[in-house]
Coordinates of C-alpha atoms and ligand atoms in Angstrom, one line a residue:
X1 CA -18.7 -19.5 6.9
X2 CA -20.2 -22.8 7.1
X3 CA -20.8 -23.1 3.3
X4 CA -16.9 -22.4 2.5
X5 CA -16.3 -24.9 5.4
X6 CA -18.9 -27.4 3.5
X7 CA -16.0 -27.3 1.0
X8 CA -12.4 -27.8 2.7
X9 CA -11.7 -31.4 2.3
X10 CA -8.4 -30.7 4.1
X11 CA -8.4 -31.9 7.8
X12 CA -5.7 -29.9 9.1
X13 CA -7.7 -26.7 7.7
X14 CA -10.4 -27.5 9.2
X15 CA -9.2 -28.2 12.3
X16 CA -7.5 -24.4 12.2
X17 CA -10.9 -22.9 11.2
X18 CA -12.6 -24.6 14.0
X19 CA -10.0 -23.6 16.2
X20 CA -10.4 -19.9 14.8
X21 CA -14.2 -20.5 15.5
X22 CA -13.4 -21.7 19.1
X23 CA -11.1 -18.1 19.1
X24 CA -7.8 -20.4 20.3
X25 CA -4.8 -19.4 19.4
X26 CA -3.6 -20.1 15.9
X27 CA 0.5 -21.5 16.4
X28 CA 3.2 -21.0 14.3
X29 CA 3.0 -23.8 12.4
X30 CA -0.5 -23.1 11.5
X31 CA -0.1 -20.3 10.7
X32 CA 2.8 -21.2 8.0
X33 CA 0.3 -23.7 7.2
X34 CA -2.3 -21.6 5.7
X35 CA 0.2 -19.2 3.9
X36 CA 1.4 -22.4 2.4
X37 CA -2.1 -24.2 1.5
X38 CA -5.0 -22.3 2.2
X39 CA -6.8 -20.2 -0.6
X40 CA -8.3 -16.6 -1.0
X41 CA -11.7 -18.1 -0.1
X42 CA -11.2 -20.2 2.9
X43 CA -9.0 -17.0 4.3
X44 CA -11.6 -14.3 3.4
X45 CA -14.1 -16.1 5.2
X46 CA -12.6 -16.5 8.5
X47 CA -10.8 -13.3 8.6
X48 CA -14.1 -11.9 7.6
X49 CA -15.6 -13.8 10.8
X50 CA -12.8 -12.1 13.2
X51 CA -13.3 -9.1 12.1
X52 CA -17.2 -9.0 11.9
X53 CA -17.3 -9.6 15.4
X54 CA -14.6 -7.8 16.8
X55 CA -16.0 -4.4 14.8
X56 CA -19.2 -5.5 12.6
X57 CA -19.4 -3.5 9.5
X58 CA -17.4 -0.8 11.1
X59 CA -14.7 0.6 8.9
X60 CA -12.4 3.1 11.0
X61 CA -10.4 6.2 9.5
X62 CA -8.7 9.6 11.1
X63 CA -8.5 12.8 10.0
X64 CA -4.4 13.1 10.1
X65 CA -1.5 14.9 8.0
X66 CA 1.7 14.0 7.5
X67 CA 4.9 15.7 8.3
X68 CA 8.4 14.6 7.0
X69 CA 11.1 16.9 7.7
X70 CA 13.9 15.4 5.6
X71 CA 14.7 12.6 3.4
X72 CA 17.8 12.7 3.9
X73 CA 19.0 9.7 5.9
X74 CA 22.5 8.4 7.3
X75 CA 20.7 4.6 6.4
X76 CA 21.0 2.8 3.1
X77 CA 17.9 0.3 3.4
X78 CA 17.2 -1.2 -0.3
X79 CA 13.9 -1.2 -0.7
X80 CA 13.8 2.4 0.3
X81 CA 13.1 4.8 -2.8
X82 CA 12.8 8.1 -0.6
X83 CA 15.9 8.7 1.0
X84 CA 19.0 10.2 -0.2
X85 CA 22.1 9.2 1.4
X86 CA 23.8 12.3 3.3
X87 CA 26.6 12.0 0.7
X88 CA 23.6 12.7 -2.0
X89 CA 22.4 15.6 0.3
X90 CA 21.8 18.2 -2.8
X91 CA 18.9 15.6 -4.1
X92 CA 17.5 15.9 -0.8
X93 CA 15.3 18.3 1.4
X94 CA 15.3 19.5 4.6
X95 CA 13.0 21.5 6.0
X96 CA 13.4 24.3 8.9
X97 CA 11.8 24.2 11.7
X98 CA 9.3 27.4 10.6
X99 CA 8.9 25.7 7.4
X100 CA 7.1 22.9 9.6
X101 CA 5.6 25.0 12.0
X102 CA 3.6 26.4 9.0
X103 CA 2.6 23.2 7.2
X104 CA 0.7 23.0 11.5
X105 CA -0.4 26.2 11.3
X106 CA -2.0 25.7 8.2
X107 CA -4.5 23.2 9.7
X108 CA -5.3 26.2 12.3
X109 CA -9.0 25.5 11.2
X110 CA -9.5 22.3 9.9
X111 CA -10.6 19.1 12.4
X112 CA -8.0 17.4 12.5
X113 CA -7.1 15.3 15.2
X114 CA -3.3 13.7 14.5
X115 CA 0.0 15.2 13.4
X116 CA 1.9 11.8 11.9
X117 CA 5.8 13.2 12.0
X118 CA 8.3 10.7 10.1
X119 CA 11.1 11.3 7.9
X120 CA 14.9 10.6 6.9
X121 CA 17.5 9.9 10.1
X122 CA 19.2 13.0 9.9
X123 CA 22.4 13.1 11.6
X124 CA 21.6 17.0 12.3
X125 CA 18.0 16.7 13.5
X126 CA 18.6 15.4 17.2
X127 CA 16.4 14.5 20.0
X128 CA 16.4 17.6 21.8
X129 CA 15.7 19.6 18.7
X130 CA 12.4 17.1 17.8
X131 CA 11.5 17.3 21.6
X132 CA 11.7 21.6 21.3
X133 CA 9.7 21.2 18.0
X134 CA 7.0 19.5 19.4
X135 CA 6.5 21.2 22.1
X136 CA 6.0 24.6 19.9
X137 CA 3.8 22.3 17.4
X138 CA 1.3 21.4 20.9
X139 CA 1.4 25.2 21.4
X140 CA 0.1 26.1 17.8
X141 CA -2.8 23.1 18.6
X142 CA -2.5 22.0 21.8
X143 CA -5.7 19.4 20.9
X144 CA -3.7 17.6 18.1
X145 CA -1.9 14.2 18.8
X146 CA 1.6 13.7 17.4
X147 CA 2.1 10.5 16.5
X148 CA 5.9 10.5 15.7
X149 CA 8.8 9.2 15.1
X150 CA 9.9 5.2 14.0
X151 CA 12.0 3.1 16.5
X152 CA 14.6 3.5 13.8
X153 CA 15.0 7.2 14.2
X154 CA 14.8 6.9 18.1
X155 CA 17.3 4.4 18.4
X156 CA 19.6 7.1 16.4
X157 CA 18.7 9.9 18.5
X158 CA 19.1 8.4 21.7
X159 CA 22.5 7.0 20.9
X160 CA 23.6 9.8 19.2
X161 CA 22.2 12.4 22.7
X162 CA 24.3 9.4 24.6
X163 CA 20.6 9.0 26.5
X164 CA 19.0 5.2 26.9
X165 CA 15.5 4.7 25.2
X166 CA 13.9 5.4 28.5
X167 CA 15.1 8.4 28.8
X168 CA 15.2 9.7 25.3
X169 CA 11.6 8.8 24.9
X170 CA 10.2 10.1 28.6
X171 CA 11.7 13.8 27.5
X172 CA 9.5 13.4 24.2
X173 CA 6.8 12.4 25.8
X174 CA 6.8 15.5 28.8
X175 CA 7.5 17.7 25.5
X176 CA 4.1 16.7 24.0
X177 CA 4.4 13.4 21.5
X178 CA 1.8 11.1 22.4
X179 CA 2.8 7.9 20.3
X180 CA 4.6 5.6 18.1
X181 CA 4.2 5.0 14.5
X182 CA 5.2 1.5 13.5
X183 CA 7.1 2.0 10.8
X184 CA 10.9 0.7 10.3
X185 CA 10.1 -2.8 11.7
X186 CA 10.8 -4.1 8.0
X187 CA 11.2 -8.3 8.8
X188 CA 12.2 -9.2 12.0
X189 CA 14.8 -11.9 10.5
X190 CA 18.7 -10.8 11.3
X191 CA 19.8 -12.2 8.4
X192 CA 17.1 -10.8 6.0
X193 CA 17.2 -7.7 8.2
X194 CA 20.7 -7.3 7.6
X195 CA 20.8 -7.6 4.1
X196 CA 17.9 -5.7 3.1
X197 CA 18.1 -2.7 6.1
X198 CA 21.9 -2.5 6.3
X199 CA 22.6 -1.5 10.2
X200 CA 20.4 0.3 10.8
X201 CA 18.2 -0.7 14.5
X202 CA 18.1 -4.1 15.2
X203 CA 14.7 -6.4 15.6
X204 CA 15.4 -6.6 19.0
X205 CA 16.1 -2.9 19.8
X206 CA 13.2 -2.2 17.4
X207 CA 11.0 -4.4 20.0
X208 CA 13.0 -2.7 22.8
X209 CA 11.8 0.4 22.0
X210 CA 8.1 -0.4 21.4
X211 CA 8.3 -2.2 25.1
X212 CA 9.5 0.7 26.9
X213 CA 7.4 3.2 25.2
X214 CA 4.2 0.8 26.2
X215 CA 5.9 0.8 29.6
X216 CA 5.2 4.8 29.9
X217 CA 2.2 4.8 28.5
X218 CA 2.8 5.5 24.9
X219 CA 1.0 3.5 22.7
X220 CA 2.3 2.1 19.5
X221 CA 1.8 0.7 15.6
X222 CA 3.7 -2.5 14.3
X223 CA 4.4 -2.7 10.5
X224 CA 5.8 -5.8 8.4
X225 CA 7.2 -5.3 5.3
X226 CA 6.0 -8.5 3.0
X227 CA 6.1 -9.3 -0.7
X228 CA 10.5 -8.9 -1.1
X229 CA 13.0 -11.7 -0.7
X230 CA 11.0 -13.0 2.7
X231 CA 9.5 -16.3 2.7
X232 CA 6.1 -17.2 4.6
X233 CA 8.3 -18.2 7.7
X234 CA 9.6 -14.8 7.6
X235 CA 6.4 -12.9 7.6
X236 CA 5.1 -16.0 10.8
X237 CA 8.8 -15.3 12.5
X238 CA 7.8 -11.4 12.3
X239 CA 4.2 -11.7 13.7
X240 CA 5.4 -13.8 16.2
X241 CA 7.7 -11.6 17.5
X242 CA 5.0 -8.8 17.7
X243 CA 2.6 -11.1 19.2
X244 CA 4.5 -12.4 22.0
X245 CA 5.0 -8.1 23.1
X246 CA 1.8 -7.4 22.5
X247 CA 0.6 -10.5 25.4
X248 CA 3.0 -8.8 27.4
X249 CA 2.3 -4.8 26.9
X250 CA -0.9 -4.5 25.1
X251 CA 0.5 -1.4 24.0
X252 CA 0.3 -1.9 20.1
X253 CA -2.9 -0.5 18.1
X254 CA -2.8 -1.5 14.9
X255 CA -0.7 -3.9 12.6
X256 CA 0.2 -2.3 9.4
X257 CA 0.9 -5.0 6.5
X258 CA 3.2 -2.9 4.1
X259 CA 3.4 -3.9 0.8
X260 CA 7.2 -3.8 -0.8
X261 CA 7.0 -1.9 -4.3
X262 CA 9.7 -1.9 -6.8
X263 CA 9.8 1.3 -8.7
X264 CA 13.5 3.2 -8.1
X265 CA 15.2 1.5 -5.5
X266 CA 18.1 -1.1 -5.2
X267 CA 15.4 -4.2 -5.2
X268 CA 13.6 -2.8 -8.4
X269 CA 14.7 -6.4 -10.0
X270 CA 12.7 -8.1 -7.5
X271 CA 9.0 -8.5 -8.7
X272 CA 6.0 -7.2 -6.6
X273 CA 3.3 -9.6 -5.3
X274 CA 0.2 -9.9 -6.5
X275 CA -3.1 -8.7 -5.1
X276 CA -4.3 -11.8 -4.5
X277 CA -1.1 -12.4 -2.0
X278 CA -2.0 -8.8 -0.4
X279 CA -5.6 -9.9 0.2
X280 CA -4.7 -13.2 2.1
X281 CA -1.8 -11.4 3.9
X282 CA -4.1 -9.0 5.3
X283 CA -6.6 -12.3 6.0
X284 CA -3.9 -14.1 7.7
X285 CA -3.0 -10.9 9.4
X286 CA -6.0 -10.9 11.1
X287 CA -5.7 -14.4 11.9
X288 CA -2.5 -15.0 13.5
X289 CA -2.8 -11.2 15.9
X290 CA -5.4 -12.2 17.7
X291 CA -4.3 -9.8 20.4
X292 CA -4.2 -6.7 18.0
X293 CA -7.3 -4.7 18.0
X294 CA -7.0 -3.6 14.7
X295 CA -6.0 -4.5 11.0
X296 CA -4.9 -1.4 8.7
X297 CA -4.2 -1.2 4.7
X298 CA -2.6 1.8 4.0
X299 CA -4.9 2.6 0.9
X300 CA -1.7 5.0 -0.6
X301 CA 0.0 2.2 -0.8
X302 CA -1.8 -0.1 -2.7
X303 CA -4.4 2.0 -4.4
X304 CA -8.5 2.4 -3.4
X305 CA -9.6 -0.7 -5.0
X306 CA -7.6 -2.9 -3.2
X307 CA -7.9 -1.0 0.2
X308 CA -11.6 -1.1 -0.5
X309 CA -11.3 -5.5 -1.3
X310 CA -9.2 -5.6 2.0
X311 CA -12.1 -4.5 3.7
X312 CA -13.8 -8.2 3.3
X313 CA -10.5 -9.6 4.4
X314 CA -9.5 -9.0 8.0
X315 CA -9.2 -4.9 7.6
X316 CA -10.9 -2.6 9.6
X317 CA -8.8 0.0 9.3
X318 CA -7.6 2.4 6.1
X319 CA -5.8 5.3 7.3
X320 CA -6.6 8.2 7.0
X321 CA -7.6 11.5 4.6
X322 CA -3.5 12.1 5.3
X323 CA -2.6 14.7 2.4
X324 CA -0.5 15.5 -0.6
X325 CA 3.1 15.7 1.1
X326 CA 3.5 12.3 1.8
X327 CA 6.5 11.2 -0.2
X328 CA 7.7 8.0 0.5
X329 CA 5.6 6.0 -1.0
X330 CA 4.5 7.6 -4.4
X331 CA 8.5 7.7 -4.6
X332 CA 8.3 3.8 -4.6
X333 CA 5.7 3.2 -7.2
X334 CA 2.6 3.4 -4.6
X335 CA -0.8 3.4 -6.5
X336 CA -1.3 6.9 -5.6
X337 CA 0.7 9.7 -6.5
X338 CA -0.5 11.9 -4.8
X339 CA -2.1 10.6 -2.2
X340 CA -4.6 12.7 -0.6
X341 CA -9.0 12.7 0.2
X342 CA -10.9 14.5 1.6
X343 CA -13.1 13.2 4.3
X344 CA -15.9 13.2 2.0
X345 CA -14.5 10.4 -0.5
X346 CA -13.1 8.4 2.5
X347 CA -16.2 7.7 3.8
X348 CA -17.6 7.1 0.1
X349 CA -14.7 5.0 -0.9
X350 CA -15.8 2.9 2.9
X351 CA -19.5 3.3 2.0
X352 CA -19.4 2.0 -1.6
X353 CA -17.6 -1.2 -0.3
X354 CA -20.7 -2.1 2.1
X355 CA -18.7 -0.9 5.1
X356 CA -20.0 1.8 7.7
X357 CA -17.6 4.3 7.9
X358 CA -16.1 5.3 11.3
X359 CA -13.8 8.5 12.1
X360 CA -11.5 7.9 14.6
X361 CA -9.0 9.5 16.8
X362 CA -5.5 8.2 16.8
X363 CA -6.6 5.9 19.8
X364 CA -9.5 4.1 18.1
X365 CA -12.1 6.7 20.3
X366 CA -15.1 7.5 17.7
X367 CA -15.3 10.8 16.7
X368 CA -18.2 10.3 14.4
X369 CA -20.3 7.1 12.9
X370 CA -21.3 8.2 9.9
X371 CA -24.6 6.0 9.5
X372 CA -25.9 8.1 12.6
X373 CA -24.6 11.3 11.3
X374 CA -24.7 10.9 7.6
X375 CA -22.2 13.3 5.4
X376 CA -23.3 16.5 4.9
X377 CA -22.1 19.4 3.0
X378 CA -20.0 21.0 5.3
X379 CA -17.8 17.6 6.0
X380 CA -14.6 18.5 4.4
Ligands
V47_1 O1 9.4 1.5 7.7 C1 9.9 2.1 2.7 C2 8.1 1.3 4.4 C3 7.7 2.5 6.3 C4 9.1 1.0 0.9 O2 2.0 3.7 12.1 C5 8.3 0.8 2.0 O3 0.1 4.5 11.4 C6 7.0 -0.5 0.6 O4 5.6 2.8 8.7 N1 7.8 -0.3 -0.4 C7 7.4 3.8 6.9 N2 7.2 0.1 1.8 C8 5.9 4.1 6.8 C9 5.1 3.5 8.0 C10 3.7 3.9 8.2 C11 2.9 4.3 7.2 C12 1.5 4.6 7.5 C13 1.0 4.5 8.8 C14 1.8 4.1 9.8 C15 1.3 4.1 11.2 C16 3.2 3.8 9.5 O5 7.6 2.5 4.9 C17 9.1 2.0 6.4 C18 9.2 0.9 5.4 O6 8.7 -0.3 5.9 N3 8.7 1.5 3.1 N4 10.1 1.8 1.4 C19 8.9 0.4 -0.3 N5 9.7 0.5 -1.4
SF4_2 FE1 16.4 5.7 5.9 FE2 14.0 4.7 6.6 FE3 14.7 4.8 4.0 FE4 15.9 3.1 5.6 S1 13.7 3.1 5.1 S2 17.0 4.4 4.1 S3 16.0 4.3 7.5 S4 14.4 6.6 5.3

């Protein structure tokens, strides 16, 4: 650290790094500061810091599946390549609710620990019918944690079952779901919200519903959705926002850098950033939420190398071995089309990048350190 340090001949850097150092709070302005004038280097290095003492070399990873019941969606959002409008509804699928009782079922022997349930907001698929089907899936494994649902989807089911977020969310909870995934928090700005995520739920019913879910004791993830028409102030606005709850709740696990890609949706025109930006997005990241334990990249999204390079920049986190039926991003142009590994290359892919690699349960418990209990051939 102190060699890169050696280097800075800008004060006001310095003075941000020591603060870092000192672990005081970065401000907003600082933080706009060093997506405006720091480089990779400088970033790396103190993100690096943060996370080498908040977790060492400890890279952490689950052993989850996805389910996504429909992409069909009453929304319009145009980055989104995954949904098709209800008036496209042939394009689309919907599954029954057997259909996704099987894909569970199908994991009847396999140790997994999280069920991650997100989809389309389909007018049809209500909250009672989500709170019934997660009830059955607790009965089929009554160990597995269902992480499920985005604020967007709740906000429509609530309002649609005329129930407040309160009360919508306490009769998913009694019927088994255990927490919150942060998707659909896209950029907190109203203007940029508006014209990028049409009408769907507002920043500040997407906070609302985080808030109360913290409030009866279901924790949550927080996304941000970088690299469109946003500008740095943007992305500082939007961690901000996620900050200030998070000093109030301390409900939010992870913050989930998203990465817009271009491929078949209504922004294609608008280029994608570069790798370099990722890497000191996810440095900044770790920066700026000092009150978030932990920093995932979403390796589907941006492919293995970079997950693997994010790892010396602020990430302790990559997801999990998730599996092949995850649509919505390969739809988008991820790097992986079909994104799926077994737990075997995860911890390879954590290992070759100097990293120990750490399963975890959805709540950050370890389930197994894999430099005490190496891989063997039985790990699936
Ligand atoms: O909210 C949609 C994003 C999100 C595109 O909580 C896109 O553990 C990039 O939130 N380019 C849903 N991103 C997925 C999500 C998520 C994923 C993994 C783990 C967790 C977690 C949450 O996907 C949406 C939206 O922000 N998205 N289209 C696109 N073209
Ligand atoms: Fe619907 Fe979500 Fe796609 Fe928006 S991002 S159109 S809410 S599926």
């Amino acid at each position: 650290m102190e060699s890169v340090l050696n280097n800075v001949s800008d004060p006001k850097l310095l003075e941000i790094a020591r603060k870092v150092q000192d672990r005081i709070r970065v401000s907003p302005s600082e933080g706009l500061y060093l997506y405006e004038n720091a480089e990779l280097g400088f970033l790396g290095a103190l993100a690096n810091q943060i996370r080498e003492k908040r977790h060492g070399n400890f890279t952490y990873f689950n052993r989850n599946f996805h389910v996504e019941p429909t992409n069909i969606c009453v929304y319009d959002c145009k980055f989104c390549s995954y949904s098709r409008l209800l008036k496209h509804k042939n394009d689309g699928w919907e599954m029954s609710e057997e259909q996704i009782l099987d894909i569970v079922r199908s994991y009847a022997n396999k140790p997994v620990t999280e069920v991650h349930i997100v989809g389309g907001v389909h007018p049809k698929m209500g909250l009672h019918y989500f709170a019934s089907l997660i009830k059955k899936i607790k009965e089929i494994r009554p160990d597995i944690h269902v992480k499920a649902f985005t604020a967007v989807e709740l906000h429509y089911m609530c309002n649609k079952a005329k129930v407040s977020y309160e009360e919508g969310l306490r009769i998913l909870k009694e019927h088994g779901q255990d927490s919150l995934p942060g998707g659909g928090a896209e950029i907190f700005d109203e203007a940029l919200r508006a014209e990028i995520a049409g009408d769907k739920c507002t920043a500040a019913e997407w906070l609302e519903i985080h808030e109360t879910a913290h409030r009866l004791g279901m924790p949550s993830n927080a996304t941000m959705l970088y690299g469109h028409v946003e500008k740095f102030e943007h992305r500082i606005d939007h961690m901000e926002r996620l900050r200030t709850l998070q000093d109030k709740t301390g409900g939010f696990n992870t913050f989930i850098p998203l990465k817009f890609r271009n491929k078949d949706n209504q922004m294609s025109h608008v280029p994608e950033v570069s790798v370099i930006e990722d890497l000191r997005n996810y440095a900044i990241s770790r920066i700026y939420m000092d009150n978030f334990g932990h920093i995932k990249a979403y390796w589907p999204m941006i492919g293995r190398s970079t997950a693997q390079l994010s790892l010396s920049f602020g990430v302790d986190d990559i997801d999990g071995t998730i599996d092949d039926s995850t649509k919505i991003y390969s739809m988008a142009g991820s790097e992986e089309q079909s994104p799926s590994l077994t737990t075997a290359q995860l911890v390879d892919l954590i290992a070759q990048a100097g990293k120990i690699p750490v399963e975890r349960d959805t709540l950050y418990s370890v389930v197994r350190d894999y430099s005490k209990q190496p891989i063997t051939e039985e790990t699936v």
